[in-house]
Short mmCIF file of C-alpha atoms in Angstrom, two decimals:
data_model
loop_
_atom_site.label_atom_id
_atom_site.label_comp_id
_atom_site.label_asym_id
_atom_site.label_seq_id
_atom_site.Cartn_x
_atom_site.Cartn_y
_atom_site.Cartn_z
CA MET T 1 -0.22 0.21 -0.18
CA PRO T 2 1.67 3.45 -1.00
CA SER T 3 2.45 6.03 1.39
CA LEU T 4 0.45 9.18 1.15
CA ARG T 5 3.13 11.56 1.39
CA GLU T 6 6.33 11.53 -0.47
CA ASN T 7 9.72 10.67 1.70
CA SER T 8 11.31 13.82 0.78
CA GLN T 9 8.13 15.62 2.57
CA ARG T 10 8.24 13.01 5.41
CA ILE T 11 11.97 13.52 6.56
CA LYS T 12 11.32 17.42 6.57
CA ARG T 13 8.61 16.54 9.13
CA PHE T 14 10.89 14.10 10.85
CA ARG T 15 13.55 16.51 11.52
CA GLU T 16 11.07 19.31 12.65
CA LEU T 17 9.36 16.62 15.10
CA LYS T 18 12.77 15.91 16.61
CA ALA T 19 13.82 19.22 16.87
CA THR T 20 10.68 20.35 19.21
CA LEU T 21 9.17 17.37 20.74
CA ARG T 22 10.90 17.99 24.02
CA THR T 23 9.31 21.61 24.41
CA ASP T 24 6.15 21.33 22.40
CA ARG T 25 2.96 20.90 24.57
CA THR T 26 0.28 21.41 21.63
CA ARG T 27 0.72 17.53 20.41
CA LEU T 28 -1.00 14.53 21.49
CA LEU T 29 1.60 11.89 21.49
CA VAL T 30 0.40 7.82 20.95
CA GLY T 31 2.84 5.56 22.10
CA ILE T 32 1.90 1.96 20.58
CA ASP T 33 3.46 -1.64 21.48
CA VAL T 34 3.16 -3.58 18.50
CA ALA T 35 2.43 -7.13 18.57
CA LYS T 36 0.85 -9.74 16.35
CA ALA T 37 -2.49 -10.23 17.50
CA GLU T 38 -3.27 -6.82 19.51
CA HIS T 39 -1.46 -3.48 20.25
CA GLY T 40 -1.08 -1.62 23.22
CA VAL T 41 -1.71 2.17 23.27
CA HIS T 42 -1.10 4.98 25.71
CA LEU T 43 -2.18 8.57 24.94
CA ARG T 44 -0.59 11.66 26.44
CA HIS T 45 -1.08 15.27 26.32
CA ALA T 46 2.64 16.17 25.75
CA HIS T 47 4.41 17.33 28.97
CA THR T 48 0.99 17.80 30.61
CA ARG T 49 -1.07 14.85 31.58
CA ILE T 50 -2.06 11.41 30.62
CA VAL T 51 -5.07 11.01 28.67
CA ALA T 52 -5.60 7.28 28.60
CA PRO T 53 -3.25 5.10 30.22
CA THR T 54 -4.03 1.84 28.67
CA LEU T 55 -5.82 0.77 25.44
CA THR T 56 -5.65 -2.52 23.79
CA ILE T 57 -6.89 -2.64 20.17
CA PRO T 58 -6.73 -5.94 17.73
CA ASN T 59 -4.28 -6.04 15.03
CA THR T 60 -7.21 -5.70 12.24
CA THR T 61 -8.80 -2.68 10.22
CA ARG T 62 -11.67 -2.44 12.85
CA GLY T 63 -9.27 -2.13 15.48
CA PHE T 64 -7.25 0.64 13.63
CA THR T 65 -10.68 2.54 13.16
CA GLN T 66 -11.47 2.27 17.07
CA LEU T 67 -8.21 3.39 17.78
CA TRP T 68 -8.73 6.62 15.60
CA VAL T 69 -12.05 7.52 16.95
CA ARG T 70 -10.56 7.23 20.57
CA ILE T 71 -7.51 9.41 19.07
CA GLN T 72 -10.19 12.10 17.99
CA GLN T 73 -11.94 12.20 21.20
CA ALA T 74 -8.70 12.78 23.00
CA GLN T 75 -7.89 15.56 20.54
CA ARG T 76 -11.20 17.16 21.29
CA ALA T 77 -10.88 16.98 25.07
CA THR T 78 -7.23 18.05 25.04
CA GLY T 79 -7.47 20.70 22.24
CA CYS T 80 -4.31 19.32 20.35
CA ARG T 81 -4.14 19.61 16.70
CA GLU T 82 -1.17 17.36 15.80
CA VAL T 83 -1.12 13.86 16.64
CA VAL T 84 2.54 12.03 16.56
CA CYS T 85 2.48 8.24 17.07
CA GLY T 86 5.60 6.34 17.92
CA LEU T 87 5.97 2.61 17.04
CA GLU T 88 8.24 0.19 18.51
CA PRO T 89 8.92 -1.79 15.37
CA THR T 90 8.02 -5.67 15.67
CA GLY T 91 9.00 -7.55 12.35
CA THR T 92 6.45 -6.24 9.92
CA TYR T 93 3.62 -6.22 12.20
CA HIS T 94 3.67 -2.28 12.37
CA GLN T 95 3.22 -1.43 8.92
CA ALA T 96 -0.15 -1.94 8.14
CA LEU T 97 -1.07 0.36 11.29
CA ALA T 98 1.51 2.91 10.23
CA THR T 99 0.19 3.05 6.82
CA PHE T 100 -3.55 3.47 8.32
CA LEU T 101 -2.34 6.05 10.70
CA GLU T 102 -0.33 8.40 8.02
CA GLY T 103 -3.93 8.17 5.94
CA GLN T 104 -5.42 9.80 8.71
CA GLY T 105 -3.00 12.57 9.03
CA ALA T 106 -1.00 11.73 11.99
CA ASP T 107 2.73 11.78 11.77
CA VAL T 108 4.38 8.32 12.48
CA VAL T 109 8.01 7.99 14.02
CA LEU T 110 9.79 4.65 14.75
CA ILE T 111 11.09 3.88 18.40
CA SER T 112 14.61 2.22 18.75
CA SER T 113 14.35 -1.29 20.40
CA SER T 114 17.76 -1.12 22.23
CA VAL T 115 16.83 2.63 23.50
CA ALA T 116 13.07 1.35 24.56
CA TYR T 117 15.04 -1.86 26.29
CA TRP T 118 17.14 0.83 28.47
CA ASN T 119 14.62 3.52 28.89
CA ARG T 120 11.89 1.18 30.51
CA ARG T 121 13.53 0.48 33.61
CA THR T 122 13.61 4.18 34.26
CA GLN T 123 9.59 4.27 34.33
CA ASP T 124 9.05 2.60 37.60
CA GLY T 125 12.25 1.43 38.86
CA THR T 126 11.51 -2.51 38.24
CA TRP T 127 13.05 -4.76 35.85
CA ASP T 128 9.61 -6.31 34.55
CA LYS T 129 8.13 -5.94 31.14
CA ASN T 130 4.62 -5.87 30.19
CA ASP T 131 2.28 -4.46 27.14
CA ARG T 132 1.08 -1.53 29.43
CA LYS T 133 4.61 -0.75 30.52
CA ASP T 134 5.79 -0.94 26.96
CA ALA T 135 3.35 1.65 25.48
CA ALA T 136 3.94 4.20 27.92
CA ASN T 137 7.68 3.76 27.34
CA CYS T 138 6.86 4.61 23.79
CA ALA T 139 5.08 7.81 24.99
CA ASP T 140 7.97 8.53 27.29
CA LEU T 141 10.58 8.34 24.47
CA LEU T 142 8.35 10.52 21.97
CA GLU T 143 8.30 13.37 24.94
CA GLN T 144 12.31 13.22 24.78
CA GLY T 145 12.52 13.41 21.28
CA LYS T 146 14.35 9.99 20.81
CA ILE T 147 12.90 8.84 17.54
CA LEU T 148 13.56 7.30 14.28
CA PHE T 149 12.54 8.11 10.75
CA ALA T 150 9.99 5.83 9.62
CA SER T 151 10.64 5.18 5.87
CA GLN T 152 7.94 3.93 3.61
CA PRO T 153 9.68 3.14 0.39
CA THR T 154 7.90 2.73 -2.81
CA GLY T 155 8.35 1.36 -6.44
CA PRO T 156 11.51 0.26 -7.36
CA LEU T 157 13.15 0.81 -4.28
CA ALA T 158 10.66 -1.24 -2.29
CA GLU T 159 11.08 -4.07 -4.34
CA LEU T 160 14.81 -4.11 -4.27
CA ARG T 161 14.42 -4.07 -0.49
CA ARG T 162 12.42 -7.15 -0.74
CA LEU T 163 14.85 -8.69 -3.12
CA VAL T 164 17.92 -7.74 -0.88
CA LYS T 165 16.31 -9.70 2.08
CA LEU T 166 15.98 -12.76 0.16
CA LEU T 167 19.35 -12.67 -0.94
CA ARG T 168 20.39 -12.06 3.02
CA ARG T 169 18.40 -14.99 3.87
CA ALA T 170 19.94 -16.98 1.14
CA ARG T 171 23.47 -15.95 2.33
CA THR T 172 22.93 -16.84 5.77
CA GLU T 173 21.94 -20.39 4.74
CA LEU T 174 24.83 -20.82 2.36
CA ALA T 175 27.31 -19.56 5.73
CA ALA T 176 25.42 -22.20 7.83
CA CYS T 177 26.23 -24.92 5.11
CA LYS T 178 29.91 -24.05 5.53
CA ALA T 179 29.42 -23.88 9.30
CA ARG T 180 28.18 -27.58 9.30
CA TRP T 181 30.97 -28.63 6.64
CA ARG T 182 33.70 -27.30 8.84
CA THR T 183 32.43 -28.43 11.99
CA ALA T 184 30.72 -31.53 11.39
CA LEU T 185 31.68 -33.46 8.26
CA ARG T 186 35.20 -32.19 7.53
CA PRO T 187 36.91 -33.37 10.70
CA SER T 188 35.19 -36.91 10.28
CA LEU T 189 37.33 -37.26 7.09
CA ALA T 190 40.60 -36.46 8.04
CA PRO T 191 42.49 -34.09 10.96
CA MET T 192 41.66 -30.51 10.31
CA GLY T 193 45.36 -29.45 10.83
CA GLU T 194 46.32 -31.38 7.11
CA PRO T 195 45.07 -31.30 3.86
CA LEU T 196 42.16 -33.82 2.87
CA PRO T 197 43.79 -36.71 0.71
CA ASN T 198 42.82 -36.71 -2.98
CA ARG T 199 41.24 -40.06 -2.67
CA LEU T 200 38.96 -38.77 -0.21
CA ARG T 201 38.31 -35.55 -1.95
CA ALA T 202 37.04 -37.42 -4.91
CA GLU T 203 34.41 -38.98 -3.24
CA LEU T 204 32.67 -35.43 -2.36
CA PRO T 205 30.03 -33.77 -4.22
CA THR T 206 31.38 -31.28 -6.82
CA VAL T 207 30.36 -28.08 -4.59
CA LEU T 208 32.16 -29.58 -1.49
CA GLN T 209 35.36 -30.32 -3.45
CA ALA T 210 35.51 -26.59 -4.33
CA TRP T 211 35.90 -25.94 -0.66
CA GLU T 212 38.86 -28.00 -0.23
CA ARG T 213 42.01 -27.44 -2.20
CA PRO T 214 43.32 -30.66 -4.07
CA THR T 215 46.92 -31.94 -2.44
CA ARG T 216 49.79 -32.89 -4.84
CA GLY T 217 49.66 -35.83 -6.76
CA ALA T 218 47.52 -37.35 -9.47
CA PRO T 219 43.84 -36.90 -9.28
CA ALA T 220 41.87 -39.53 -7.57
CA GLN T 221 38.67 -41.51 -9.02
CA PRO T 222 35.73 -42.11 -6.56
CA ARG T 223 35.42 -45.56 -5.61
CA GLY T 224 33.04 -45.55 -2.83
CA ARG T 225 35.73 -45.21 -0.20
CA LEU T 226 33.50 -43.63 2.56
CA PRO T 227 30.77 -45.22 5.05
CA LEU T 228 27.13 -45.27 3.83
CA GLY T 229 26.35 -42.40 6.58
CA LEU T 230 29.00 -39.91 5.93
CA ALA T 231 28.51 -40.24 2.22
CA THR T 232 24.90 -39.80 2.60
CA ALA T 233 25.42 -36.62 4.93
CA CYS T 234 27.86 -35.22 2.41
CA ALA T 235 25.39 -35.78 -0.34
CA ASP T 236 22.64 -34.37 1.34
CA LEU T 237 24.60 -30.95 2.26
CA GLY T 238 26.27 -31.06 -1.30
CA ALA T 239 22.56 -31.04 -2.21
CA GLN T 240 21.52 -28.19 -0.01
CA VAL T 241 24.66 -25.99 -1.42
CA THR T 242 23.66 -26.20 -5.08
CA ALA T 243 20.18 -25.37 -4.11
CA VAL T 244 21.15 -22.25 -2.04
CA GLN T 245 23.96 -21.34 -4.90
CA ALA T 246 21.14 -21.31 -7.54
CA ARG T 247 18.88 -19.15 -5.48
CA ILE T 248 21.67 -16.57 -4.72
CA THR T 249 22.36 -16.68 -8.66
CA THR T 250 18.52 -16.15 -9.41
CA ILE T 251 18.07 -13.28 -6.89
CA GLU T 252 21.45 -11.74 -7.72
CA ALA T 253 20.37 -11.84 -11.60
CA ALA T 254 16.74 -10.12 -10.64
CA LEU T 255 18.54 -7.39 -8.64
CA THR T 256 20.72 -5.72 -11.31
CA PRO T 257 17.73 -4.56 -13.65
CA LEU T 258 15.75 -3.41 -10.99
CA ALA T 259 18.32 -1.49 -9.23
CA ALA T 260 19.26 -0.14 -12.77
CA ARG T 261 16.21 1.86 -12.51
CA LEU T 262 17.28 3.95 -9.54
CA PRO T 263 19.44 6.82 -10.70
CA ALA T 264 22.08 6.47 -7.70
CA TYR T 265 23.03 2.88 -8.84
CA ALA T 266 24.62 3.82 -12.01
CA LEU T 267 26.54 6.65 -9.88
CA LEU T 268 27.69 4.11 -7.34
CA ARG T 269 29.06 1.61 -9.79
CA THR T 270 31.57 3.96 -10.93
CA ILE T 271 33.48 3.72 -7.62
CA PRO T 272 36.28 1.39 -7.61
CA GLY T 273 35.49 -1.76 -5.92
CA ILE T 274 31.59 -1.79 -6.24
CA GLY T 275 30.20 -4.43 -8.47
CA SER T 276 26.63 -4.82 -9.62
CA THR T 277 25.45 -6.86 -6.53
CA VAL T 278 27.35 -4.80 -3.91
CA GLY T 279 25.84 -1.33 -5.65
CA ALA T 280 22.16 -2.82 -5.53
CA ILE T 281 22.73 -3.89 -2.00
CA LEU T 282 24.16 -0.28 -1.00
CA VAL T 283 20.85 1.78 -2.66
CA ALA T 284 18.43 -0.69 -1.02
CA GLU T 285 20.19 -0.33 2.14
CA ILE T 286 20.70 3.40 2.60
CA GLY T 287 17.60 4.16 0.58
CA ASP T 288 17.87 7.95 -0.12
CA VAL T 289 21.33 9.73 0.79
CA ALA T 290 19.08 12.80 1.01
CA TRP T 291 17.51 11.63 4.33
CA PHE T 292 20.63 12.21 5.90
CA THR T 293 22.27 15.57 6.67
CA LYS T 294 25.55 14.54 7.47
CA PHE T 295 28.33 11.72 7.06
CA SER T 296 28.55 10.78 10.57
CA GLN T 297 24.65 9.61 10.49
CA LEU T 298 25.47 7.12 7.22
CA ARG T 299 28.24 6.13 9.00
CA LYS T 300 26.27 5.24 12.12
CA LEU T 301 23.66 3.37 10.06
CA ALA T 302 26.63 1.02 8.82
CA GLY T 303 27.84 0.21 12.14
CA LEU T 304 31.18 1.59 11.50
CA ASP T 305 31.25 4.31 13.69
CA ILE T 306 34.26 4.22 16.58
CA VAL T 307 33.20 3.60 20.09
CA ARG T 308 35.55 3.71 23.16
CA VAL T 309 35.35 3.40 26.63
CA GLN T 310 37.13 5.99 28.46
CA THR T 311 36.88 7.20 32.10
CA GLY T 312 39.44 9.22 33.94
CA GLN T 313 42.94 8.34 32.84
CA TYR T 314 42.07 5.24 31.19
CA ALA T 315 41.26 5.01 27.61
CA GLY T 316 40.33 1.49 26.23
CA GLN T 317 40.85 0.47 22.43
CA TRP T 318 38.62 1.71 19.92
CA ARG T 319 36.27 -0.45 17.99
CA ILE T 320 33.19 -0.26 15.51
CA SER T 321 29.72 -0.12 17.03
CA LYS T 322 28.47 -2.81 14.75
CA CYS T 323 25.06 -1.45 15.01
CA GLY T 324 22.51 -0.28 12.22
CA ARG T 325 22.06 -2.35 8.93
CA GLY T 326 24.79 -5.62 8.98
CA LEU T 327 23.99 -6.19 5.30
CA LEU T 328 25.17 -2.58 4.55
CA ARG T 329 28.22 -3.07 6.62
CA TRP T 330 29.00 -6.59 4.75
CA ALA T 331 28.50 -4.85 1.24
CA LEU T 332 31.12 -2.16 2.13
CA TYR T 333 33.71 -4.94 3.33
CA GLN T 334 33.00 -6.42 0.05
CA ALA T 335 33.48 -3.29 -2.07
CA ALA T 336 36.80 -2.73 0.44
CA GLY T 337 37.98 -6.04 -0.74
CA GLY T 338 37.50 -5.24 -4.43
CA LEU T 339 39.25 -1.94 -4.12
CA ALA T 340 42.15 -3.71 -2.12
CA ARG T 341 42.59 -6.08 -5.38
CA THR T 342 43.37 -2.90 -7.32
CA ALA T 343 47.04 -1.29 -7.62
CA PRO T 344 46.12 1.79 -5.81
CA GLY T 345 44.12 0.10 -3.21
CA ARG T 346 46.77 -2.38 -2.40
CA ALA T 347 48.97 0.54 -1.77
CA ARG T 348 46.38 2.36 0.51
CA LEU T 349 46.14 -1.07 2.32
CA ALA T 350 49.90 -1.46 2.85
CA THR T 351 50.05 1.96 4.29
CA LEU T 352 47.27 1.44 6.58
CA LYS T 353 48.94 -1.76 7.99
CA ALA T 354 52.19 -0.16 8.18
CA LYS T 355 50.55 2.57 10.45
CA ARG T 356 49.60 -0.53 12.91
CA HIS T 357 52.55 -2.34 12.89
CA GLY T 358 53.02 -4.57 15.59
CA ASP T 359 49.01 -4.86 15.87
CA ARG T 360 47.56 -8.26 15.54
CA PHE T 361 44.32 -6.74 14.24
CA ALA T 362 46.13 -4.54 11.78
CA GLY T 363 44.64 -6.41 8.61
CA PHE T 364 41.01 -5.90 10.32
CA LYS T 365 41.59 -2.62 10.94
CA ALA T 366 42.70 -1.35 8.00
CA MET T 367 40.01 -3.31 5.87
CA VAL T 368 37.73 -1.18 8.37
CA GLU T 369 39.11 2.05 7.59
CA LEU T 370 39.06 1.24 3.83
CA ALA T 371 35.49 0.28 4.06
CA ALA T 372 34.73 3.60 6.00
CA LYS T 373 36.82 5.05 2.94
CA GLN T 374 34.28 3.39 0.48
CA LEU T 375 31.15 4.72 2.39
CA ARG T 376 32.55 8.57 2.20
CA LEU T 377 32.97 7.70 -1.46
CA VAL T 378 29.53 6.71 -1.60
CA TRP T 379 28.25 9.53 0.48
CA GLY T 380 30.37 12.17 -1.73
CA VAL T 381 29.31 10.69 -5.04
CA TRP T 382 25.66 10.21 -4.40
CA ARG T 383 25.35 13.49 -2.56
CA SER T 384 26.95 15.24 -5.99
CA GLY T 385 24.99 13.45 -8.46
CA THR T 386 28.14 13.12 -10.46
CA PRO T 387 30.14 10.02 -11.31
CA TYR T 388 33.18 9.00 -9.41
CA ASP T 389 36.06 10.84 -10.67
CA PRO T 390 39.75 10.15 -8.72
CA ARG T 391 41.14 13.52 -9.78
CA ARG T 392 38.06 15.67 -8.29
CA THR T 393 38.21 13.22 -5.09
CA GLY T 394 41.77 12.90 -4.48
CA GLY T 395 42.14 9.54 -5.48
CA LEU T 396 42.64 7.31 -2.45
CA ARG T 397 44.03 9.72 -0.19
CA ARG T 398 42.81 9.74 3.29
CA GLN T 399 40.02 12.29 3.93
CA PRO T 400 39.00 13.89 7.06
CA ARG T 401 36.26 12.20 9.31
#
């Protein structure tokens, strides 16, 4: 169901709300605890009084209509003209309600689950959790202005995000297959500290043979040396891997023509290290660069922002937060890996490693910095609307954070 307002208008409204929610007393705040069967609702006149501490509505169209009737009654009682609804997203159960409320003219924002977790304890000083407390917690965070933008993409971007979710699920299944091979089946064939003999490697399905390097000597022929149970387990895993790899190939083939309909995709493809699949994932995960006002916001979305524990004279090691969108961070690592295979990228990576001489995590930290560099290039190219030009961007020289 399409949004009634364009995201460009909604982001402007969101920034206005975030700046004024802490002080404005003329709004009716609606905290909603989202669930599968029914939602908990808390109505509050901002910074003034609680209008309805507990309401329960079914997750149906009739329930949505009953909620809006109650909100209109509260508006007449308080004199508030603006309605702001804060939802803590639970899977996709909040989408139908969010679309309905936007259609009625209310402003809909999201509440971070991690922020709600820590703020819930401040409500009454207890550790318990229930629907009534969760709804009041959402309304309290609305008063504090601790909200997130609720994007509702439509058209090619919405379809691209669905395909990216399918791709992430398929890649997760492929990673699980690899873990099963390393932890359950491969140790049963030979010690992990030595390569798999060719006579045993030949007994494996082709997709599993690709995960093991052949040893020196003439290639062996399969002769049924494996026990029946182990051979059946390897054949079953090989069939799973083949099916998952076929799904990944099909999804990636569908990603490219869909992403090509978005102007940003062609711009990102001009950046070294960004291929067709990675470019489609970047566009799907970021959405629209106009939603962000500064680069640090985009870096937080990718979970590449730097965090460090510091107190008094103690200062711990820096690390990345790993918050935000994990798939976006994975795509940036892939782009950094592609960049590292080029001559300028190898030189840049060697320089970063040399700066961290003696650090056992030097390679990983260098790749993190290279991924952050890729993200900054994405930011600059997308914001400017012009293709990547090393003469204009300064090539691979380090840019200020």
